Every structure is written in structure tokens, then in C-alpha cells.
Amino acid sequence: MPFNLPILLTWLRIVAIPLLIAVYYLPAAWATPLERDLFATVLFMAAGFTDWADGYLARRWNQTSAFGAFLDPVADKLMVAAALIVLVQLGRTDAIIAMIIIGREITISALREWMAKIGASKSVAVSMLGKVKTAAQMVAIPMLLYYQPLWGMDMAQLGGGLIWVAALLTLWSMGYYLRMAWPEIARRSAEK
């Protein structure tokens, strides 16, 4: 397993996951609800920054690796899943939203793995739609973690609306990837 700064940043993102959850289990005397929300928001945003930074540095310093390419999306998906579960527990988003987003990530990850195994991974390469979906959820989740008004804006309402947009984009992007893979799926099914 290679070890370099980009991989360290990815590991830090994974280490942040239990911290994000644990902050909501701190004794009431240790942190106010606002302090918990602020810490969770900053932690999630820092994790998002490391996601950008590890990819940028790996490419810039020519430190890309198969292990890094595997670990990076796993860390991303685990962080988003953990945040969504926390938000459901806090009553700040619906379980259906979490199920759509997490279910899509599992489905598309499995599809990509299968398509790579059969040599057709280009059919399900990351699309612009997938990037827009990711951007929507990466803005909505910190808003919902913070949940308090900020600079005159209602973060709860904005985040709540944006997470629904993210869920719709999630379904749309899943349909897109499945449609791109369908010819290969149909061909393989017909061979059996």
C-alpha cells in the first residue's frame, strides 16, 4: 500500500467519520446544540476540502495509485452516508432521502465495479450530471448540519430544499448510468 500526502488526506476523511457521529453523543455539559452543529459542519466541510485536495495533489505530484483511486470514493461515500444518517436521526431530513442517496451510491459503485471487471468501465465514467449531484449534496448537507440561520438565511429551509434537489439529481444520474450500461447488461444477459 503506497503512502503519501494525498492518501493521508483520504485516511483523515475516514477518521473524521466517527468524530462527526460522536459529536452528537457528547454530554450536554460539554457542548451546546449550536456548538455540536458548528463542529459537525466544519468537520464535514473540512472533509469535503480534503476530497478536493487529495485528488488535486495526487495528480499534480504524480502520486496517483490504484489504492488511492479505490480509497477516495469509499471515503467520500462513507462520509456522506454517515452525515445523512445523523441528519435522519436529528429529524433534519427524511429517511427516504438518505435511502435514495445511499442506495444510489451502492448501486452505481457495484455497477462500476462490474463494468470494470468486464472491461467496459468507460460506459459508466463520471458524468457532469454526477458532479452536479455531488455538488448539490455537498452544499445541502453542511446547511442541514448547521441548521441555524446564518447571515439572514434560513439554513434549515435552504438545506432542506437543496437535499431534495440532490435526491432528484441522484435518481436522474442513477438512471443515466444504468442507461449507459444497459447495452452491456442486455448483451451479457442474452448470452446466458
XYZ file of N, CA and C in Angstrom:
576
model
N 0.841 -1.176 0.000
C 0.000 0.000 0.000
C 0.888 1.241 0.000
N 0.737 2.094 -1.006
C 1.533 3.322 -1.043
C 1.048 4.284 0.048
N 1.959 5.128 0.515
C 1.580 6.126 1.499
C 2.193 7.451 1.100
N 1.340 8.450 0.911
C 1.783 9.783 0.556
C 0.752 10.772 1.098
N 0.968 12.054 0.880
C 0.064 13.062 1.425
C -1.368 12.910 0.898
N -1.586 12.691 -0.409
C -2.964 12.500 -0.860
C -3.670 11.338 -0.155
N -2.975 10.232 0.046
C -3.602 9.092 0.736
C -3.818 9.420 2.213
N -2.893 10.149 2.823
C -3.082 10.574 4.211
C -4.348 11.428 4.341
N -4.557 12.347 3.408
C -5.765 13.179 3.443
C -7.025 12.322 3.325
N -6.969 11.293 2.500
C -8.119 10.393 2.366
C -8.367 9.650 3.673
N -7.294 9.159 4.302
C -7.437 8.478 5.596
C -7.988 9.425 6.656
N -7.580 10.688 6.630
C -8.107 11.663 7.589
C -9.612 11.839 7.402
N -10.067 11.778 6.170
C -11.501 11.864 5.891
C -12.230 10.673 6.518
N -11.637 9.510 6.455
C -12.244 8.323 7.061
C -12.253 8.435 8.586
N -11.164 8.948 9.154
C -11.082 9.138 10.608
C -12.120 10.164 11.073
N -12.453 11.119 10.232
C -13.429 12.154 10.594
C -14.838 11.595 10.742
N -15.120 10.455 10.140
C -16.480 9.908 10.166
C -16.949 9.611 11.592
N -16.203 8.841 12.383
C -16.690 8.619 13.754
C -16.719 9.898 14.592
N -15.860 10.863 14.281
C -15.892 12.141 15.005
C -17.185 12.895 14.715
N -17.613 12.860 13.452
C -18.861 13.523 13.059
C -20.038 12.930 13.829
N -20.043 11.626 13.980
C -21.126 10.964 14.715
C -20.985 11.221 16.213
N -19.771 11.095 16.732
C -19.534 11.206 18.174
C -19.900 12.571 18.732
N -19.758 13.615 17.939
C -20.048 14.960 18.447
C -21.491 15.057 18.950
N -22.394 14.280 18.373
C -23.794 14.327 18.804
C -24.068 13.437 20.018
N -23.054 12.719 20.468
C -23.187 11.885 21.666
C -22.423 12.464 22.857
N -21.856 13.646 22.686
C -21.159 14.290 23.801
C -22.149 14.644 24.904
N -21.729 14.578 26.154
C -22.615 15.010 27.246
C -23.034 16.466 27.046
N -24.239 16.767 27.461
C -24.788 18.120 27.277
C -23.906 19.192 27.903
N -23.202 18.861 28.975
C -22.337 19.842 29.641
C -21.099 20.175 28.813
N -20.759 19.329 27.865
C -19.544 19.546 27.060
C -19.759 20.472 25.869
N -20.965 20.465 25.326
C -21.212 21.283 24.126
C -22.693 21.593 24.006
N -22.981 22.826 23.622
C -24.371 23.218 23.368
C -24.799 22.616 22.027
N -26.088 22.566 21.754
C -26.530 22.086 20.437
C -25.905 22.887 19.281
N -25.799 24.200 19.445
C -25.183 25.016 18.397
C -23.711 24.652 18.201
N -22.991 24.428 19.302
C -21.576 24.045 19.197
C -21.422 22.693 18.501
N -22.313 21.760 18.796
C -22.277 20.456 18.131
C -22.492 20.622 16.629
N -23.519 21.402 16.287
C -23.831 21.617 14.873
C -22.681 22.317 14.158
N -22.100 23.300 14.802
C -20.984 24.033 14.206
C -19.784 23.112 13.996
N -19.450 22.314 15.004
C -18.314 21.391 14.885
C -18.564 20.381 13.761
N -19.761 19.805 13.725
C -20.086 18.819 12.681
C -20.024 19.459 11.294
N -20.511 20.673 11.175
C -20.487 21.376 9.890
C -19.058 21.633 9.433
N -18.234 22.162 10.332
C -16.834 22.448 9.995
C -16.101 21.151 9.641
N -16.354 20.103 10.397
C -15.717 18.812 10.128
C -16.115 18.278 8.758
N -17.394 18.347 8.428
C -17.861 17.875 7.126
C -17.263 18.715 5.991
N -17.233 20.019 6.177
C -16.667 20.891 5.144
C -15.159 20.659 4.983
N -14.457 20.431 6.092
C -13.024 20.126 6.009
C -12.809 18.816 5.263
N -13.667 17.844 5.515
C -13.580 16.572 4.795
C -13.810 16.795 3.301
N -14.762 17.644 2.971
C -15.007 17.974 1.564
C -13.790 18.628 0.920
N -13.119 19.496 1.685
C -11.908 20.129 1.170
C -10.813 19.094 0.934
N -10.658 18.141 1.862
C -9.623 17.118 1.666
C -9.925 16.255 0.452
N -11.214 16.088 0.135
C -11.579 15.327 -1.063
C -11.041 16.021 -2.307
N -11.213 17.337 -2.354
C -10.672 18.084 -3.491
C -9.144 18.056 -3.457
N -8.574 18.311 -2.270
C -7.122 18.440 -2.141
C -6.392 17.141 -2.465
N -6.907 16.003 -1.998
C -6.166 14.757 -2.254
C -6.108 14.445 -3.741
N -7.200 14.671 -4.451
C -7.188 14.435 -5.897
C -6.271 15.398 -6.634
N -6.353 16.670 -6.250
C -5.511 17.687 -6.881
C -4.035 17.379 -6.663
N -3.665 17.089 -5.414
C -2.258 16.836 -5.100
C -1.761 15.540 -5.750
N -2.599 14.527 -5.766
C -2.181 13.252 -6.384
C -1.870 13.452 -7.862
N -2.716 14.230 -8.545
C -2.460 14.486 -9.973
C -1.265 15.413 -10.154
N -1.211 16.468 -9.372
C -0.140 17.470 -9.512
C 1.237 16.874 -9.214
N 1.320 16.037 -8.188
C 2.596 15.454 -7.792
C 2.823 14.078 -8.403
N 1.926 13.691 -9.290
C 2.014 12.380 -9.937
C 2.111 11.253 -8.903
N 1.222 11.334 -7.917
C 1.181 10.331 -6.854
C -0.125 9.546 -6.884
N -0.676 9.399 -8.069
C -1.890 8.597 -8.186
C -1.536 7.130 -8.025
N -2.470 6.378 -7.489
C -2.253 4.945 -7.304
C -3.595 4.233 -7.383
N -3.537 2.936 -7.637
C -4.763 2.137 -7.673
C -5.424 2.147 -6.289
N -4.606 2.085 -5.229
C -5.158 2.097 -3.883
C -5.848 3.424 -3.595
N -5.218 4.520 -3.959
C -5.831 5.836 -3.772
C -7.118 5.980 -4.564
N -7.126 5.467 -5.795
C -8.328 5.524 -6.634
C -9.461 4.708 -6.027
N -9.117 3.644 -5.303
C -10.126 2.833 -4.608
C -10.602 3.530 -3.333
N -9.648 4.016 -2.517
C -9.969 4.536 -1.195
C -10.725 5.860 -1.246
N -10.401 6.728 -2.187
C -11.006 8.055 -2.246
C -12.531 8.002 -2.355
N -13.102 7.295 -3.324
C -14.573 7.274 -3.385
C -15.216 6.543 -2.202
N -14.512 5.566 -1.635
C -15.040 4.880 -0.447
C -15.155 5.884 0.700
N -14.114 6.684 0.915
C -14.134 7.691 1.980
C -15.259 8.692 1.747
N -15.430 9.130 0.508
C -16.488 10.091 0.184
C -17.862 9.530 0.518
N -18.105 8.321 0.060
C -19.419 7.708 0.240
C -19.706 7.427 1.715
N -18.695 6.998 2.463
C -18.886 6.752 3.892
C -19.188 8.051 4.645
N -18.494 9.130 4.297
C -18.724 10.411 4.962
C -20.137 10.921 4.678
N -20.561 10.859 3.432
C -21.908 11.314 3.074
C -22.955 10.433 3.757
N -22.754 9.116 3.740
C -23.712 8.208 4.381
C -23.809 8.493 5.878
N -22.675 8.681 6.540
C -22.686 8.971 7.977
C -23.429 10.271 8.262
N -23.154 11.299 7.471
C -23.822 12.588 7.676
C -25.330 12.461 7.452
N -25.728 11.725 6.424
C -27.163 11.550 6.156
C -27.854 10.798 7.294
N -27.199 9.777 7.821
C -27.793 9.019 8.926
C -27.944 9.909 10.157
N -26.931 10.723 10.423
C -27.021 11.676 11.540
C -28.188 12.640 11.313
N -28.324 13.144 10.090
C -29.398 14.089 9.785
C -30.772 13.445 9.926
N -30.896 12.191 9.551
C -32.168 11.480 9.736
C -32.453 11.341 11.230
N -31.442 10.955 12.002
C -31.626 10.791 13.444
C -32.026 12.108 14.107
N -31.465 13.211 13.618
C -31.790 14.526 14.175
C -33.136 15.054 13.675
N -33.751 14.358 12.726
C -35.027 14.792 12.168
C -34.895 15.954 11.193
N -33.719 16.099 10.595
C -33.473 17.226 9.692
C -33.622 16.858 8.221
N -33.738 15.599 7.947
C -34.054 15.142 6.592
C -34.820 13.838 6.719
N -35.448 13.447 5.633
C -36.263 12.233 5.629
C -35.419 11.008 5.340
N -35.851 9.890 5.889
C -35.166 8.618 5.635
C -35.175 8.282 4.152
N -36.218 8.678 3.442
C -36.300 8.374 2.003
C -35.162 9.060 1.246
N -34.804 10.265 1.663
C -33.683 10.991 1.049
C -32.398 10.204 1.262
N -32.158 9.803 2.515
C -30.947 9.038 2.821
C -30.930 7.733 2.040
N -32.061 7.066 1.954
C -32.127 5.795 1.232
C -31.836 5.991 -0.257
N -32.385 7.036 -0.839
C -32.144 7.306 -2.265
C -30.657 7.548 -2.512
N -30.060 8.423 -1.716
C -28.667 8.793 -1.945
C -27.730 7.629 -1.641
N -27.906 6.982 -0.496
C -27.035 5.863 -0.142
C -27.261 4.682 -1.073
N -28.516 4.393 -1.396
C -28.828 3.286 -2.314
C -28.226 3.500 -3.685
N -28.282 4.716 -4.168
C -27.686 5.019 -5.474
C -26.182 4.805 -5.441
N -25.544 5.251 -4.369
C -24.088 5.101 -4.282
C -23.684 3.632 -4.286
N -24.422 2.797 -3.556
C -24.124 1.367 -3.543
C -24.359 0.762 -4.918
N -25.476 1.111 -5.526
C -25.827 0.567 -6.848
C -24.799 0.945 -7.901
N -24.463 2.217 -7.970
C -23.537 2.673 -9.007
C -22.121 2.186 -8.730
N -21.728 2.094 -7.469
C -20.405 1.531 -7.158
C -20.321 0.076 -7.621
N -21.360 -0.692 -7.349
C -21.379 -2.092 -7.789
C -21.389 -2.174 -9.315
N -22.167 -1.301 -9.950
C -22.217 -1.285 -11.416
C -20.849 -0.948 -12.001
N -20.195 0.053 -11.443
C -18.861 0.426 -11.931
C -17.858 -0.702 -11.744
N -17.932 -1.369 -10.602
C -17.023 -2.487 -10.355
C -17.248 -3.605 -11.380
N -18.499 -3.927 -11.629
C -18.819 -4.972 -12.600
C -18.388 -4.570 -14.013
N -18.672 -3.320 -14.378
C -18.308 -2.843 -15.716
C -16.789 -2.832 -15.885
N -16.059 -2.501 -14.850
C -14.588 -2.535 -14.921
C -14.111 -3.976 -15.084
N -14.760 -4.879 -14.385
C -14.376 -6.290 -14.441
C -14.542 -6.866 -15.850
N -15.552 -6.381 -16.574
C -15.776 -6.894 -17.930
C -15.127 -6.007 -18.996
N -14.369 -5.001 -18.550
C -13.633 -4.151 -19.482
C -14.462 -3.071 -20.144
N -15.559 -2.662 -19.515
C -16.430 -1.647 -20.118
C -16.627 -0.453 -19.188
N -15.618 -0.127 -18.419
C -15.768 0.930 -17.410
C -16.010 2.311 -18.009
N -15.593 2.539 -19.244
C -15.808 3.863 -19.851
C -17.287 4.166 -20.025
N -18.112 3.127 -20.083
C -19.556 3.334 -20.222
C -20.157 4.027 -19.011
N -19.534 3.852 -17.857
C -20.079 4.431 -16.626
C -19.083 5.380 -15.954
N -18.265 6.033 -16.758
C -17.330 7.032 -16.222
C -18.131 8.194 -15.627
N -17.520 8.911 -14.703
C -18.194 10.025 -14.028
C -18.668 11.038 -15.063
N -19.921 11.445 -14.941
C -20.512 12.407 -15.878
C -20.688 13.761 -15.189
N -21.001 14.768 -15.975
C -21.274 16.097 -15.430
C -22.502 16.057 -14.526
N -23.485 15.248 -14.875
C -24.677 15.108 -14.048
C -24.303 14.584 -12.659
N -23.409 13.609 -12.603
C -22.937 13.084 -11.325
C -22.220 14.142 -10.514
N -21.468 15.000 -11.188
C -20.751 16.074 -10.483
C -21.722 17.118 -9.929
N -22.762 17.441 -10.681
C -23.767 18.402 -10.210
C -24.517 17.813 -9.016
N -24.836 16.523 -9.083
C -25.497 15.831 -7.972
C -24.628 15.907 -6.728
N -23.355 15.628 -6.878
C -22.428 15.675 -5.748
C -22.345 17.085 -5.180
N -22.259 18.078 -6.045
C -22.190 19.468 -5.574
C -23.437 19.833 -4.769
N -24.601 19.436 -5.247
C -25.853 19.752 -4.538
C -25.862 19.128 -3.146
N -25.459 17.871 -3.050
C -25.482 17.242 -1.729
C -24.379 17.769 -0.824
N -23.234 18.155 -1.398
C -22.136 18.667 -0.578
C -22.401 20.098 -0.090
N -23.365 20.789 -0.678
C -23.797 22.095 -0.166
C -24.958 21.898 0.809
N -25.876 21.004 0.475
C -27.059 20.778 1.322
C -26.697 20.199 2.682
N -25.807 19.232 2.712
C -25.504 18.551 3.978
C -24.933 19.506 5.028
N -23.949 20.354 4.710
C -23.491 21.305 5.746
C -24.592 22.271 6.204
N -25.463 22.665 5.285
C -26.573 23.535 5.681
C -27.462 22.837 6.707
N -27.720 21.554 6.474
C -28.575 20.797 7.386
C -27.855 20.440 8.685
N -26.560 20.267 8.629
C -25.808 20.040 9.866
C -25.814 21.299 10.731
N -25.609 22.445 10.108
C -25.586 23.697 10.865
C -26.988 24.060 11.358
N -27.933 24.094 10.453
C -29.367 24.179 10.715
C -29.851 25.493 11.296
N -28.954 26.342 11.716
C -29.323 27.629 12.317
C -29.310 28.711 11.242
N -30.060 29.797 11.446
C -29.961 30.911 10.494
C -28.520 31.433 10.434
N -28.094 31.802 9.248
C -26.736 32.302 9.059
C -26.790 33.448 8.053
N -26.312 34.610 8.471
C -26.293 35.807 7.617
C -27.671 36.089 7.016
N -28.690 35.917 7.832
C -30.053 36.203 7.399
C -30.678 35.117 6.534
N -29.973 34.017 6.332
C -30.514 32.925 5.510
C -30.942 31.768 6.405
N -32.063 31.169 6.081
C -32.582 30.028 6.820
C -31.908 28.756 6.292
N -30.844 28.329 6.983
C -30.084 27.150 6.533
C -30.942 25.886 6.519
N -31.850 25.764 7.487
C -32.713 24.580 7.545
C -33.583 24.492 6.294
N -34.194 25.609 5.919
C -35.071 25.611 4.747
C -34.279 25.461 3.457
N -33.183 26.202 3.329
C -32.355 26.096 2.119
C -31.771 24.692 1.971
N -31.210 24.180 3.052
C -30.639 22.834 3.021
C -31.694 21.774 2.747
N -32.874 21.949 3.352
C -33.968 21.002 3.125
C -34.408 20.963 1.682
N -34.512 22.123 1.061
C -34.883 22.162 -0.358
C -33.785 21.592 -1.241
N -32.554 21.950 -0.927
C -31.425 21.506 -1.754
C -31.184 20.000 -1.635
N -31.472 19.409 -0.471
C -31.269 17.967 -0.347
C -32.302 17.214 -1.183
N -33.503 17.787 -1.339
C -34.490 17.182 -2.239
C -34.025 17.294 -3.685
N -33.449 18.430 -4.041
C -32.868 18.585 -5.384
C -31.773 17.545 -5.585
N -30.916 17.378 -4.578
C -29.839 16.387 -4.655
C -30.411 14.984 -4.834
N -31.507 14.676 -4.133
C -32.120 13.348 -4.262
C -32.671 13.134 -5.674
N -33.302 14.154 -6.224
C -33.819 14.038 -7.598
C -32.674 13.882 -8.598
N -31.607 14.660 -8.413
C -30.437 14.516 -9.282
C -29.792 13.143 -9.108
N -29.862 12.619 -7.895
C -29.326 11.292 -7.606
C -30.063 10.238 -8.421
N -31.395 10.309 -8.412
C -32.191 9.353 -9.195
C -31.925 9.519 -10.692
N -31.842 10.763 -11.136
C -31.601 11.040 -12.548
C -30.236 10.497 -12.962
N -29.224 10.747 -12.148
C -27.882 10.265 -12.511
C -27.809 8.740 -12.466
N -28.534 8.114 -11.526
C -28.547 6.653 -11.488
C -29.180 6.113 -12.762
N -30.278 6.729 -13.181
C -30.908 6.327 -14.443
C -29.961 6.498 -15.617
N -29.232 7.593 -15.624
C -28.273 7.856 -16.698
C -27.210 6.759 -16.761
N -26.613 6.435 -15.605
C -25.552 5.412 -15.586
C -26.099 4.037 -15.957
N -27.280 3.721 -15.482
C -27.882 2.425 -15.840
C -28.191 2.367 -17.335
N -28.657 3.476 -17.887
C -28.921 3.517 -19.336
C -27.625 3.343 -20.133
N -26.531 3.947 -19.661
C -25.243 3.804 -20.346
C -24.749 2.347 -20.281
N -25.040 1.685 -19.186
C -24.578 0.301 -19.007
C -25.538 -0.722 -19.609
N -26.771 -0.308 -19.900
C -27.791 -1.262 -20.324
C -27.404 -2.106 -21.539
N -26.808 -1.556 -22.582
C -26.451 -2.420 -23.718
C -25.548 -3.588 -23.303
N -24.611 -3.326 -22.419
C -23.716 -4.378 -21.959
C -24.453 -5.369 -21.060
N -25.332 -4.848 -20.216
C -26.125 -5.725 -19.347
C -27.014 -6.631 -20.192
N -27.685 -6.044 -21.187
C -28.586 -6.827 -22.046
C -27.809 -7.859 -22.843
N -26.646 -7.476 -23.360
C -25.829 -8.410 -24.146
C -25.387 -9.574 -23.288
N -24.924 -9.297 -22.069
C -24.471 -10.358 -21.159
C -25.619 -11.261 -20.741
N -26.796 -10.681 -20.548
C -27.972 -11.472 -20.145
C -28.395 -12.401 -21.287
N -28.307 -11.918 -22.524
C -28.710 -12.718 -23.684
C -27.752 -13.894 -23.904
N -26.507 -13.760 -23.479
C -25.519 -14.839 -23.656
C -25.786 -15.989 -22.722
N -26.527 -15.798 -21.670
C -26.717 -16.865 -20.679
C -27.887 -17.740 -21.001
